Short mmCIF file of C-alpha atoms and ligand atoms in Angstrom, two decimals:
data_model
loop_
_atom_site.label_atom_id
_atom_site.label_comp_id
_atom_site.label_asym_id
_atom_site.label_seq_id
_atom_site.Cartn_x
_atom_site.Cartn_y
_atom_site.Cartn_z
CA MET A 855 -28.88 58.88 -39.63
CA GLN A 856 -26.41 56.00 -39.69
CA ALA A 857 -26.74 52.33 -38.85
CA GLN A 858 -23.56 50.95 -40.37
CA PRO A 859 -22.89 47.44 -38.99
CA THR A 860 -19.37 46.27 -38.07
CA ALA A 861 -19.32 44.26 -41.31
CA SER A 862 -21.81 42.80 -43.78
CA HIS A 863 -21.93 39.18 -42.65
CA PHE A 864 -21.91 37.32 -39.36
CA VAL A 865 -20.23 33.96 -39.87
CA ASP A 866 -18.69 31.44 -37.48
CA GLY A 867 -19.34 33.67 -34.50
CA ALA A 868 -17.87 36.92 -35.87
CA TYR A 869 -18.47 39.75 -38.30
CA ILE A 870 -16.71 39.28 -41.64
CA GLU A 871 -16.38 41.34 -44.79
CA ASP A 872 -15.48 40.42 -48.35
CA GLU A 873 -15.33 43.56 -50.47
CA ALA A 874 -15.25 41.45 -53.62
CA GLY A 875 -19.02 41.01 -53.16
CA GLN A 876 -21.42 43.42 -54.92
CA ALA A 877 -21.79 46.62 -52.89
CA PHE A 878 -25.30 47.76 -52.03
CA ASP A 879 -26.85 50.47 -49.88
CA SER A 880 -29.50 50.18 -47.23
CA PHE A 881 -31.99 53.09 -47.28
CA HIS A 882 -34.32 54.51 -44.66
CA SER A 883 -37.34 54.86 -46.92
CA ALA A 884 -38.93 57.67 -44.86
CA THR A 885 -36.15 60.05 -45.88
CA GLY A 886 -34.34 58.27 -48.71
CA GLU A 887 -31.09 58.47 -46.70
CA VAL A 888 -28.45 55.79 -47.04
CA ILE A 889 -28.01 54.33 -43.56
CA ALA A 890 -25.49 51.58 -44.33
CA ARG A 891 -23.37 50.24 -47.15
CA LEU A 892 -22.88 46.49 -47.40
CA HIS A 893 -21.51 43.81 -49.69
CA ALA A 894 -23.34 40.77 -51.00
CA ALA A 895 -21.83 37.43 -50.04
CA THR A 896 -19.26 35.94 -52.40
CA PRO A 897 -19.13 32.15 -52.92
CA ALA A 898 -16.26 32.11 -50.39
CA VAL A 899 -18.45 33.74 -47.71
CA ILE A 900 -21.33 31.36 -48.48
CA ASP A 901 -19.04 28.31 -48.19
CA LYS A 902 -17.55 29.59 -44.96
CA ALA A 903 -21.02 30.14 -43.48
CA MET A 904 -22.29 26.72 -44.54
CA GLU A 905 -19.18 24.91 -43.31
CA SER A 906 -19.19 26.66 -39.94
CA ALA A 907 -22.91 25.89 -39.58
CA ALA A 908 -22.27 22.22 -40.37
CA ARG A 909 -19.56 22.06 -37.69
CA ALA A 910 -21.65 23.86 -35.09
CA GLN A 911 -24.67 21.68 -35.85
CA VAL A 912 -22.84 18.49 -34.85
CA GLU A 913 -21.89 20.00 -31.47
CA TRP A 914 -25.33 21.52 -30.97
CA ALA A 915 -27.23 18.30 -31.77
CA ALA A 916 -25.12 16.55 -29.11
CA THR A 917 -26.00 19.24 -26.54
CA PRO A 918 -28.74 18.13 -24.12
CA PRO A 919 -32.09 19.73 -25.05
CA ALA A 920 -32.37 21.44 -21.66
CA GLU A 921 -29.08 23.24 -22.33
CA ARG A 922 -30.20 24.18 -25.85
CA ALA A 923 -33.32 25.60 -24.22
CA ARG A 924 -31.22 27.68 -21.82
CA VAL A 925 -29.35 29.29 -24.73
CA LEU A 926 -32.63 30.18 -26.48
CA ARG A 927 -34.04 31.63 -23.26
CA ARG A 928 -30.91 33.70 -22.67
CA ALA A 929 -31.20 35.04 -26.24
CA ALA A 930 -34.84 35.92 -25.53
CA ASP A 931 -33.83 37.75 -22.34
CA LEU A 932 -31.14 39.73 -24.18
CA ILE A 933 -33.56 40.73 -26.94
CA ARG A 934 -36.18 41.78 -24.39
CA ALA A 935 -33.62 43.87 -22.50
CA ARG A 936 -32.58 45.59 -25.76
CA ASN A 937 -36.05 45.91 -27.25
CA GLU A 938 -35.85 49.68 -27.51
CA GLU A 939 -32.52 49.74 -29.34
CA LEU A 940 -33.57 46.84 -31.61
CA SER A 941 -36.94 48.41 -32.37
CA ARG A 942 -35.28 51.65 -33.38
CA LEU A 943 -33.01 49.74 -35.74
CA GLU A 944 -36.04 47.86 -37.10
CA SER A 945 -37.78 51.21 -37.69
CA LEU A 946 -34.69 52.48 -39.54
CA ASP A 947 -34.34 49.27 -41.54
CA THR A 948 -38.02 48.86 -42.52
CA ALA A 949 -39.41 52.38 -41.89
CA LYS A 950 -42.25 50.84 -39.90
CA PRO A 951 -43.53 53.09 -37.08
CA ILE A 952 -41.75 52.77 -33.75
CA GLN A 953 -45.12 52.28 -32.03
CA GLU A 954 -45.44 49.03 -34.02
CA THR A 955 -41.85 47.81 -33.83
CA LEU A 956 -41.72 48.20 -30.04
CA VAL A 957 -44.45 45.56 -29.69
CA ALA A 958 -44.50 43.43 -32.83
CA ASP A 959 -40.96 42.71 -34.00
CA ALA A 960 -38.17 41.99 -31.51
CA MET A 961 -40.84 41.11 -28.93
CA SER A 962 -42.40 38.60 -31.31
CA GLY A 963 -38.91 37.10 -31.64
CA VAL A 964 -38.71 36.87 -27.83
CA GLU A 965 -41.99 34.96 -27.71
CA ALA A 966 -40.80 32.50 -30.37
CA LEU A 967 -37.49 31.89 -28.59
CA GLU A 968 -39.13 31.38 -25.21
CA TRP A 969 -41.86 29.12 -26.54
CA PHE A 970 -39.59 26.93 -28.65
CA ALA A 971 -37.09 26.76 -25.77
CA ALA A 972 -39.91 25.18 -23.80
CA GLN A 973 -40.58 22.72 -26.64
CA ALA A 974 -36.91 21.71 -26.97
CA ALA A 975 -36.91 19.64 -23.81
CA SER A 976 -40.05 17.73 -24.77
CA ILE A 977 -38.85 16.36 -28.12
CA ALA A 978 -39.44 12.63 -27.91
CA GLY A 979 -40.18 9.62 -30.07
CA GLU A 980 -42.52 6.70 -29.43
CA ALA A 981 -42.11 3.07 -28.58
CA VAL A 982 -43.88 0.69 -30.99
CA PRO A 983 -44.53 -2.83 -29.64
CA LEU A 984 -44.28 -5.48 -32.41
CA GLY A 985 -45.04 -8.71 -30.60
CA THR A 986 -41.64 -10.29 -29.99
CA ASP A 987 -39.72 -7.34 -31.46
CA PHE A 988 -40.25 -3.66 -30.86
CA ALA A 989 -39.37 -0.42 -32.61
CA TYR A 990 -38.79 3.07 -31.37
CA THR A 991 -38.68 6.39 -33.15
CA VAL A 992 -36.26 9.25 -32.67
CA ARG A 993 -36.95 12.79 -33.82
CA GLU A 994 -33.66 13.95 -35.31
CA PRO A 995 -32.55 17.38 -36.54
CA LEU A 996 -32.27 17.90 -40.30
CA GLY A 997 -28.79 19.50 -40.29
CA VAL A 998 -28.05 22.94 -41.72
CA CYS A 999 -31.24 24.90 -42.45
CA VAL A 1000 -31.22 27.92 -44.73
CA GLY A 1001 -33.59 30.77 -43.89
CA ILE A 1002 -34.42 33.39 -46.52
CA GLY A 1003 -36.40 36.43 -45.43
CA ALA A 1004 -38.74 39.07 -46.84
CA TRP A 1005 -38.32 42.73 -45.90
CA ASN A 1006 -41.47 43.39 -43.93
CA TYR A 1007 -40.56 41.69 -40.61
CA PRO A 1008 -36.79 41.01 -40.64
CA THR A 1009 -36.32 40.27 -36.93
CA GLN A 1010 -39.55 38.34 -36.57
CA ILE A 1011 -38.91 36.22 -39.66
CA ALA A 1012 -35.37 35.36 -38.50
CA CYS A 1013 -36.60 34.39 -35.02
CA TRP A 1014 -39.65 32.46 -36.24
CA LYS A 1015 -37.29 30.32 -38.32
CA ALA A 1016 -34.30 30.14 -35.97
CA ALA A 1017 -36.24 29.33 -32.77
CA PRO A 1018 -37.78 26.02 -33.90
CA ALA A 1019 -34.74 25.14 -36.04
CA LEU A 1020 -32.32 25.55 -33.14
CA ALA A 1021 -34.70 23.98 -30.61
CA CYS A 1022 -34.67 20.83 -32.77
CA GLY A 1023 -30.85 20.73 -32.92
CA ASN A 1024 -30.26 22.30 -36.35
CA ALA A 1025 -27.93 25.15 -37.33
CA MET A 1026 -29.04 28.03 -39.57
CA VAL A 1027 -27.62 30.22 -42.29
CA PHE A 1028 -29.96 33.16 -42.78
CA LYS A 1029 -30.14 35.55 -45.71
CA PRO A 1030 -32.21 38.63 -44.99
CA SER A 1031 -33.84 40.61 -47.75
CA GLU A 1032 -31.41 42.95 -49.50
CA LEU A 1033 -33.81 45.77 -48.54
CA THR A 1034 -33.53 45.12 -44.79
CA PRO A 1035 -30.06 43.71 -44.09
CA LEU A 1036 -29.41 45.14 -40.61
CA CYS A 1037 -31.64 43.62 -37.91
CA THR A 1038 -30.71 39.96 -38.32
CA LEU A 1039 -27.04 40.77 -37.71
CA LYS A 1040 -28.10 41.83 -34.20
CA VAL A 1041 -29.96 38.54 -33.74
CA ALA A 1042 -26.75 36.69 -34.68
CA GLU A 1043 -24.71 38.74 -32.19
CA ILE A 1044 -27.25 37.98 -29.47
CA PHE A 1045 -27.20 34.22 -30.10
CA MET A 1046 -23.41 34.28 -29.60
CA GLU A 1047 -23.74 36.30 -26.43
CA ALA A 1048 -26.34 33.84 -25.19
CA GLY A 1049 -23.82 31.02 -25.43
CA ALA A 1050 -24.58 29.42 -28.81
CA PRO A 1051 -21.55 27.76 -30.43
CA ALA A 1052 -19.83 29.82 -33.13
CA GLY A 1053 -21.48 29.08 -36.48
CA LEU A 1054 -24.86 28.02 -35.09
CA PHE A 1055 -26.65 31.05 -36.54
CA ASN A 1056 -24.97 32.87 -39.43
CA VAL A 1057 -26.12 35.81 -41.50
CA VAL A 1058 -25.02 36.32 -45.09
CA GLN A 1059 -26.18 39.24 -47.18
CA GLY A 1060 -27.20 39.40 -50.79
CA PHE A 1061 -29.80 39.37 -53.54
CA GLY A 1062 -31.73 36.48 -55.08
CA ASP A 1063 -28.57 34.86 -56.47
CA VAL A 1064 -27.18 34.43 -52.95
CA GLY A 1065 -30.52 32.91 -51.86
CA ALA A 1066 -30.36 30.59 -54.87
CA ALA A 1067 -26.78 29.54 -54.08
CA LEU A 1068 -27.79 28.76 -50.48
CA SER A 1069 -30.85 26.80 -51.64
CA THR A 1070 -28.71 24.44 -53.72
CA HIS A 1071 -25.60 24.28 -51.53
CA PRO A 1072 -24.49 20.68 -50.93
CA LEU A 1073 -24.59 21.19 -47.14
CA THR A 1074 -28.18 22.54 -47.13
CA ALA A 1075 -30.74 20.14 -45.63
CA LYS A 1076 -33.72 22.49 -45.66
CA VAL A 1077 -34.79 25.85 -47.03
CA SER A 1078 -37.38 27.98 -45.28
CA LEU A 1079 -38.45 30.95 -47.38
CA THR A 1080 -40.66 33.89 -46.54
CA GLY A 1081 -41.32 35.70 -49.78
CA SER A 1082 -43.52 35.98 -52.84
CA VAL A 1083 -45.15 33.12 -54.75
CA PRO A 1084 -42.86 33.46 -57.84
CA THR A 1085 -39.74 33.29 -55.61
CA GLY A 1086 -41.29 30.37 -53.74
CA ALA A 1087 -41.75 28.44 -56.98
CA LYS A 1088 -38.07 28.96 -57.86
CA VAL A 1089 -36.76 28.02 -54.41
CA TYR A 1090 -39.08 25.00 -54.12
CA SER A 1091 -37.93 23.57 -57.45
CA ALA A 1092 -34.25 24.31 -56.69
CA ALA A 1093 -34.60 22.53 -53.34
CA ALA A 1094 -36.40 19.60 -54.98
CA ALA A 1095 -33.35 18.79 -57.11
CA GLY A 1096 -31.51 17.83 -53.92
CA MET A 1097 -34.64 16.40 -52.23
CA ARG A 1098 -34.26 19.09 -49.56
CA HIS A 1099 -37.00 19.89 -47.06
CA VAL A 1100 -38.85 23.18 -47.52
CA THR A 1101 -41.15 25.54 -45.69
CA MET A 1102 -42.75 28.15 -47.93
CA GLU A 1103 -44.38 31.19 -46.34
CA LEU A 1104 -45.65 33.05 -49.39
CA GLY A 1105 -48.06 35.75 -50.45
CA GLY A 1106 -51.82 36.06 -50.23
CA LYS A 1107 -55.00 37.85 -51.26
CA SER A 1108 -56.97 36.98 -48.20
CA PRO A 1109 -60.72 37.59 -47.71
CA ILE A 1110 -62.51 39.02 -44.69
CA VAL A 1111 -66.23 38.16 -44.74
CA VAL A 1112 -68.45 40.46 -42.68
CA PHE A 1113 -72.04 39.36 -42.11
CA ASP A 1114 -74.98 41.68 -41.37
CA ASP A 1115 -75.09 40.54 -37.74
CA ALA A 1116 -71.43 41.28 -37.00
CA ASP A 1117 -70.28 43.83 -34.46
CA ILE A 1118 -69.63 46.47 -37.10
CA GLU A 1119 -66.98 48.40 -35.16
CA ASP A 1120 -65.01 45.22 -34.45
CA ALA A 1121 -65.24 44.18 -38.09
CA ILE A 1122 -64.02 47.61 -39.21
CA GLY A 1123 -61.18 47.46 -36.67
CA GLY A 1124 -60.19 44.03 -38.00
CA ALA A 1125 -60.35 45.19 -41.60
CA MET A 1126 -58.26 48.27 -40.85
CA LEU A 1127 -55.59 46.32 -38.95
CA GLY A 1128 -55.68 43.77 -41.77
CA ASN A 1129 -54.99 46.41 -44.41
CA PHE A 1130 -53.12 49.34 -42.88
CA TYR A 1131 -50.83 47.88 -40.17
CA SER A 1132 -47.21 48.04 -41.40
CA ALA A 1133 -48.53 50.20 -44.25
CA GLY A 1134 -50.27 47.11 -45.62
CA GLN A 1135 -47.05 45.18 -46.10
CA ILE A 1136 -48.22 41.98 -44.40
CA CYS A 1137 -48.65 38.66 -46.19
CA SER A 1138 -51.82 37.64 -44.35
CA ASN A 1139 -53.65 40.94 -44.90
CA GLY A 1140 -57.38 40.68 -45.61
CA THR A 1141 -57.31 42.82 -48.69
CA ARG A 1142 -60.68 41.67 -50.05
CA VAL A 1143 -63.30 42.79 -47.54
CA PHE A 1144 -66.67 41.19 -48.41
CA VAL A 1145 -69.48 43.00 -46.59
CA GLN A 1146 -73.08 41.75 -46.61
CA SER A 1147 -75.30 44.19 -48.46
CA GLY A 1148 -77.51 45.15 -45.45
CA ILE A 1149 -74.62 46.87 -43.64
CA ARG A 1150 -72.43 47.77 -46.60
CA ASP A 1151 -73.17 51.54 -46.63
CA ARG A 1152 -72.84 51.97 -42.87
CA PHE A 1153 -69.63 49.91 -42.90
CA LEU A 1154 -68.08 52.06 -45.62
CA GLU A 1155 -69.07 55.31 -43.95
CA ARG A 1156 -67.54 54.32 -40.56
CA LEU A 1157 -64.51 52.76 -42.26
CA ILE A 1158 -63.75 56.09 -43.93
CA GLU A 1159 -64.35 58.03 -40.72
CA ARG A 1160 -61.94 55.81 -38.81
CA THR A 1161 -59.34 55.69 -41.59
CA LYS A 1162 -59.21 59.51 -41.48
CA THR A 1163 -57.77 59.20 -37.95
CA ILE A 1164 -54.67 57.28 -39.16
CA ARG A 1165 -51.61 59.45 -38.61
CA VAL A 1166 -49.15 58.95 -41.48
CA GLY A 1167 -45.69 60.32 -40.73
CA ASP A 1168 -42.14 59.91 -39.51
CA PRO A 1169 -41.76 56.31 -38.32
CA LEU A 1170 -39.53 57.39 -35.43
CA ASP A 1171 -42.24 59.68 -34.03
CA PRO A 1172 -44.09 57.70 -31.33
CA ASP A 1173 -47.41 59.22 -32.45
CA THR A 1174 -47.13 57.93 -36.01
CA HIS A 1175 -49.50 55.10 -36.98
CA MET A 1176 -48.28 54.50 -40.52
CA GLY A 1177 -44.89 55.05 -42.10
CA PRO A 1178 -43.88 54.88 -45.76
CA LEU A 1179 -43.55 51.78 -47.91
CA ILE A 1180 -40.24 49.95 -47.99
CA SER A 1181 -38.97 51.63 -51.17
CA GLU A 1182 -39.78 53.95 -54.04
CA ALA A 1183 -40.11 50.88 -56.27
CA GLN A 1184 -42.74 49.37 -53.96
CA ARG A 1185 -44.61 52.68 -53.93
CA ALA A 1186 -44.57 52.83 -57.73
CA LYS A 1187 -46.02 49.32 -57.80
CA VAL A 1188 -48.80 50.25 -55.35
CA VAL A 1189 -49.58 53.46 -57.28
CA GLY A 1190 -49.88 51.30 -60.41
CA TYR A 1191 -52.51 49.15 -58.64
CA ILE A 1192 -54.43 52.23 -57.49
CA GLU A 1193 -54.49 53.48 -61.09
CA ALA A 1194 -55.68 50.05 -62.26
CA GLY A 1195 -58.47 50.13 -59.65
CA THR A 1196 -59.74 53.48 -60.91
CA ARG A 1197 -59.33 52.52 -64.57
CA GLU A 1198 -61.24 49.27 -64.13
CA GLY A 1199 -64.23 51.01 -62.54
CA ALA A 1200 -63.83 50.69 -58.76
CA THR A 1201 -64.80 53.74 -56.70
CA LEU A 1202 -61.89 55.44 -54.97
CA ALA A 1203 -63.66 56.03 -51.66
CA TYR A 1204 -60.69 57.35 -49.68
CA GLY A 1205 -57.00 58.19 -50.15
CA GLY A 1206 -55.17 57.03 -53.23
CA GLY A 1207 -52.72 59.93 -53.25
CA LEU A 1208 -49.25 60.72 -52.01
CA PRO A 1209 -49.19 62.85 -48.84
CA SER A 1210 -47.33 66.13 -49.31
CA GLY A 1211 -45.37 68.36 -46.95
CA PRO A 1212 -41.85 68.51 -45.55
CA VAL A 1213 -42.11 65.17 -43.68
CA PHE A 1214 -43.20 63.36 -46.81
CA ASP A 1215 -41.20 64.86 -49.64
CA LYS A 1216 -38.28 62.46 -49.67
CA GLY A 1217 -40.02 59.32 -48.43
CA ALA A 1218 -42.00 56.52 -50.08
CA PHE A 1219 -45.26 57.58 -48.38
CA ILE A 1220 -48.71 56.79 -49.66
CA GLU A 1221 -52.15 57.46 -48.20
CA PRO A 1222 -54.23 54.65 -46.72
CA THR A 1223 -56.58 53.84 -49.58
CA ILE A 1224 -60.09 52.40 -49.79
CA PHE A 1225 -61.79 51.21 -52.95
CA SER A 1226 -65.52 50.38 -52.91
CA ASP A 1227 -67.67 48.80 -55.64
CA VAL A 1228 -64.84 46.38 -56.33
CA THR A 1229 -65.71 43.29 -58.37
CA ASP A 1230 -63.98 39.92 -58.32
CA ASP A 1231 -62.46 40.26 -61.79
CA MET A 1232 -60.64 43.55 -61.10
CA THR A 1233 -56.84 43.50 -60.85
CA ILE A 1234 -56.95 44.95 -57.31
CA ALA A 1235 -59.17 42.04 -56.20
CA ARG A 1236 -56.96 39.39 -57.77
CA GLU A 1237 -53.32 40.37 -57.23
CA GLU A 1238 -51.32 40.88 -54.05
CA ILE A 1239 -50.64 44.63 -53.77
CA PHE A 1240 -48.56 44.66 -50.56
CA GLY A 1241 -49.51 48.21 -49.67
CA PRO A 1242 -52.31 49.99 -47.75
CA VAL A 1243 -55.09 49.39 -50.29
CA LEU A 1244 -58.37 47.93 -49.06
CA SER A 1245 -60.93 46.60 -51.54
CA LEU A 1246 -64.56 46.55 -50.42
CA LEU A 1247 -66.88 44.08 -52.15
CA SER A 1248 -70.48 43.34 -51.22
CA PHE A 1249 -72.40 40.06 -51.15
CA GLU A 1250 -75.90 38.72 -50.46
CA THR A 1251 -75.67 35.12 -49.24
CA GLU A 1252 -73.33 32.95 -47.20
CA ASP A 1253 -72.75 30.47 -50.04
CA GLU A 1254 -71.96 33.29 -52.43
CA ALA A 1255 -69.45 34.84 -50.00
CA ILE A 1256 -67.67 31.52 -49.47
CA ALA A 1257 -67.43 30.76 -53.20
CA ARG A 1258 -66.11 34.23 -54.02
CA ALA A 1259 -63.71 34.30 -51.05
CA ASN A 1260 -62.25 31.01 -52.30
CA GLY A 1261 -61.99 32.20 -55.91
CA THR A 1262 -58.24 32.85 -55.74
CA PRO A 1263 -55.11 30.78 -56.25
CA PHE A 1264 -53.86 32.04 -52.86
CA GLY A 1265 -54.84 30.50 -49.51
CA LEU A 1266 -52.91 32.10 -46.70
CA ALA A 1267 -55.52 33.57 -44.37
CA ALA A 1268 -59.21 34.44 -44.04
CA GLY A 1269 -61.50 36.17 -41.58
CA VAL A 1270 -65.18 35.97 -40.73
CA PHE A 1271 -67.11 38.44 -38.58
CA THR A 1272 -70.52 37.33 -37.28
CA ARG A 1273 -72.32 37.00 -33.95
CA ASP A 1274 -73.78 33.67 -35.08
CA LEU A 1275 -71.54 31.04 -33.50
CA ALA A 1276 -72.58 28.23 -35.84
CA ARG A 1277 -72.13 30.38 -38.92
CA GLY A 1278 -68.69 31.51 -37.79
CA HIS A 1279 -67.43 27.95 -37.55
CA ARG A 1280 -69.35 26.77 -40.64
CA VAL A 1281 -67.81 29.49 -42.79
CA ALA A 1282 -64.30 29.09 -41.31
CA GLY A 1283 -64.61 25.38 -42.09
CA GLN A 1284 -65.19 26.09 -45.77
CA LEU A 1285 -62.72 28.91 -46.37
CA GLN A 1286 -59.60 27.68 -48.18
CA ALA A 1287 -56.89 29.18 -46.00
CA GLY A 1288 -54.14 28.00 -43.69
CA ILE A 1289 -55.37 30.27 -40.92
CA CYS A 1290 -58.90 31.58 -40.31
CA TRP A 1291 -59.85 34.15 -37.75
CA ILE A 1292 -63.38 34.46 -36.33
CA ASN A 1293 -64.24 37.92 -34.97
CA THR A 1294 -60.61 39.06 -34.99
CA TYR A 1295 -57.88 39.40 -37.60
CA ASN A 1296 -54.12 39.02 -38.09
CA LEU A 1297 -53.27 37.73 -34.64
CA THR A 1298 -50.31 35.35 -34.85
CA PRO A 1299 -49.51 34.02 -31.37
CA VAL A 1300 -46.51 31.67 -31.34
CA GLU A 1301 -48.63 28.90 -29.82
CA ALA A 1302 -50.77 28.48 -32.98
CA PRO A 1303 -49.45 27.20 -36.33
CA PHE A 1304 -49.21 29.75 -39.16
CA GLY A 1305 -48.88 29.09 -42.88
CA GLY A 1306 -50.71 28.81 -46.17
CA VAL A 1307 -52.53 26.40 -48.46
CA LYS A 1308 -52.84 26.49 -52.28
CA GLN A 1309 -50.19 28.80 -53.74
CA SER A 1310 -49.58 30.58 -50.42
CA GLY A 1311 -47.18 27.89 -49.35
CA LEU A 1312 -46.57 24.74 -47.42
CA GLY A 1313 -45.22 23.81 -44.05
CA ARG A 1314 -46.07 25.71 -40.90
CA GLU A 1315 -44.29 28.15 -38.65
CA ASN A 1316 -45.15 28.49 -34.95
CA GLY A 1317 -46.93 25.96 -32.79
CA ARG A 1318 -45.92 22.35 -32.22
CA ALA A 1319 -46.34 21.85 -35.97
CA ALA A 1320 -43.19 23.89 -36.68
CA MET A 1321 -41.10 21.30 -34.81
CA GLU A 1322 -42.14 18.69 -37.37
CA PHE A 1323 -40.84 20.86 -40.17
CA TYR A 1324 -37.38 21.16 -38.59
CA SER A 1325 -36.89 17.50 -37.72
CA GLN A 1326 -37.22 14.05 -39.21
CA LEU A 1327 -38.16 10.68 -37.82
CA LYS A 1328 -35.81 7.74 -37.55
CA THR A 1329 -37.30 4.35 -36.80
CA VAL A 1330 -35.16 1.79 -35.02
CA HIS A 1331 -36.49 -1.80 -35.20
CA VAL A 1332 -35.05 -3.98 -32.46
CA GLY A 1333 -35.04 -7.72 -33.16
CA LEU A 1334 -35.36 -9.79 -29.99
CA GLY A 1335 -35.77 -13.23 -31.61
CA ARG A 1336 -33.72 -15.26 -34.06
CA VAL A 1337 -33.35 -14.04 -37.67
CA ASP A 1338 -35.86 -16.08 -39.70
CA SER A 1339 -33.98 -16.58 -43.00
CA PRO A 1340 -34.93 -19.03 -45.77
CA TYR A 1341 -31.31 -19.05 -47.06
P1 NAD B 1096 -39.33 38.25 -52.63
O1 NAD B 1096 -39.93 36.96 -53.03
O2 NAD B 1096 -39.00 39.24 -53.67
O3 NAD B 1096 -37.98 38.01 -51.81
C1 NAD B 1096 -37.94 37.21 -50.65
C2 NAD B 1096 -36.51 36.76 -50.40
O4 NAD B 1096 -36.12 35.81 -51.40
C3 NAD B 1096 -35.47 37.88 -50.46
O5 NAD B 1096 -34.52 37.67 -49.44
C4 NAD B 1096 -34.84 37.68 -51.83
O6 NAD B 1096 -33.52 38.16 -51.93
C5 NAD B 1096 -34.87 36.18 -51.96
N1 NAD B 1096 -34.84 35.65 -53.32
C6 NAD B 1096 -35.24 36.24 -54.47
N2 NAD B 1096 -35.05 35.39 -55.51
C7 NAD B 1096 -34.54 34.25 -55.01
C8 NAD B 1096 -34.14 33.00 -55.58
N3 NAD B 1096 -34.25 32.76 -56.88
N4 NAD B 1096 -33.66 32.03 -54.76
C9 NAD B 1096 -33.57 32.24 -53.43
N5 NAD B 1096 -33.92 33.41 -52.83
C10 NAD B 1096 -34.41 34.39 -53.61
O7 NAD B 1096 -40.33 38.84 -51.53
P2 NAD B 1096 -40.30 40.28 -50.85
O8 NAD B 1096 -40.70 41.27 -51.87
O9 NAD B 1096 -39.04 40.45 -50.10
O10 NAD B 1096 -41.46 40.13 -49.76
C11 NAD B 1096 -42.79 40.31 -50.06
C12 NAD B 1096 -43.48 38.99 -50.29
O11 NAD B 1096 -43.27 38.14 -49.16
C13 NAD B 1096 -44.98 39.13 -50.42
O12 NAD B 1096 -45.44 38.30 -51.45
C14 NAD B 1096 -45.49 38.65 -49.08
O13 NAD B 1096 -46.80 38.18 -49.09
C15 NAD B 1096 -44.51 37.59 -48.73
N6 NAD B 1096 -44.49 37.35 -47.28
C16 NAD B 1096 -45.01 36.19 -46.80
C17 NAD B 1096 -45.06 35.97 -45.43
C18 NAD B 1096 -45.65 34.69 -44.86
O14 NAD B 1096 -45.37 34.39 -43.71
N7 NAD B 1096 -46.45 33.95 -45.58
C19 NAD B 1096 -44.54 36.92 -44.56
C20 NAD B 1096 -44.01 38.10 -45.08
C21 NAD B 1096 -43.99 38.30 -46.46
#
């Protein structure tokens, strides 16, 4: 099983290598096999990437928006045509099941590229009448934007950042997670093939120090990070020193509130997708499932029945629902949380172990896990686990559920399941989260803004809102009278 790229980095329109950079391996975590060996970017590679991006950005910003849109659409078409090949690579890189990657990764990138291509041509300012004078505004690109990715959705994260950035006339230097370095190189290749100028979208590899060097590079106008809250705090403060723009897509501990009157099967489906999809490695997962006491027992019983049908296995097998975690280290972390849950008095209602057998022996597999009788003060109800561990909590009243759902420093997402229309909107209105779902969960269509409040981040990806985070306003005041000067 090999997925060795031509070279580690894609800079100024071509693959480049610099063996002076720290060597690191990329593993397929279902088997533990090394699938590629790469080098982290040296300062020389970082400078080359930033300088080529700065050059390309000037040319790109001067390109008519309709032509920029054509390049994005061509990139979307190429990704769609190669979805199978790209999804297989994504499944090697992340060990997510092929049945997920075929629909949720490269194809989500396609949607972002198509949608932001459509936005590119409608970027416009406003005319502001001022009596005799007038002013007009121009929405300008920021310059070179740095994208830094997490390991759970490498292609999607790169496209969600690149599509609005490029649509607005920026260039991008992207650093994928060191755990999933492969997919974004393909995105860079495809942008070139689609007709983007060399240097418009570059990929440099490396660990946190490379991300930090990019965040403070003199040519960096903006940093968009998808990662954990502690990394976000570091990147935000590093960017602040240069007054750089930021978008922070960070972690969460999101609540799903299920009322007695909800469609119980839909609520269970939402809770399962919001905890077990991608083996639970999704930032917006609803890991605290608050169920009203009248349906709590029935909910738990059906949740367990349905969770038993999840097929854990080889991610490349089309029948597999759930693959392993991204690494042994991540599994050890999740196992530590499961132990904490048991130790602190939660009931281990399902799973909690490591599956055994020939398919599982060398991989970072873990069973889908359900804890019931969880209380708000337990570690598993407070900290982001980033694995397939669902915590079930019960509540009596609407006010109580809202207060407890909001009792977290995070604020990425929230869900409410009820058949009562007024209650659905009333509760969504009070939940402290950047995105709330009513009677569904974890849907992230490109048309709707996505992002967090509180410690889960700032700025928004997707939707028209994303365009504002990759552009800035210039006001031009036009004097039509004489200059009225007292001097
Ligand atoms: P992480 O914070 O460890 O790493 C994220 C990226 O930041 C990596 O590329 C890493 O190399 C880089 N990095 C680390 N230190 C840095 C520094 N000092 N300066 C610049 N870059 C640095 O996160 P992870 O473990 O890769 O991903 C999991 C986390 O990401 C979870 O908390 C999850 O909730 C979050 N996440 C959020 C979203 C979202 O859209 N809100 C989406 C996916 C994942």
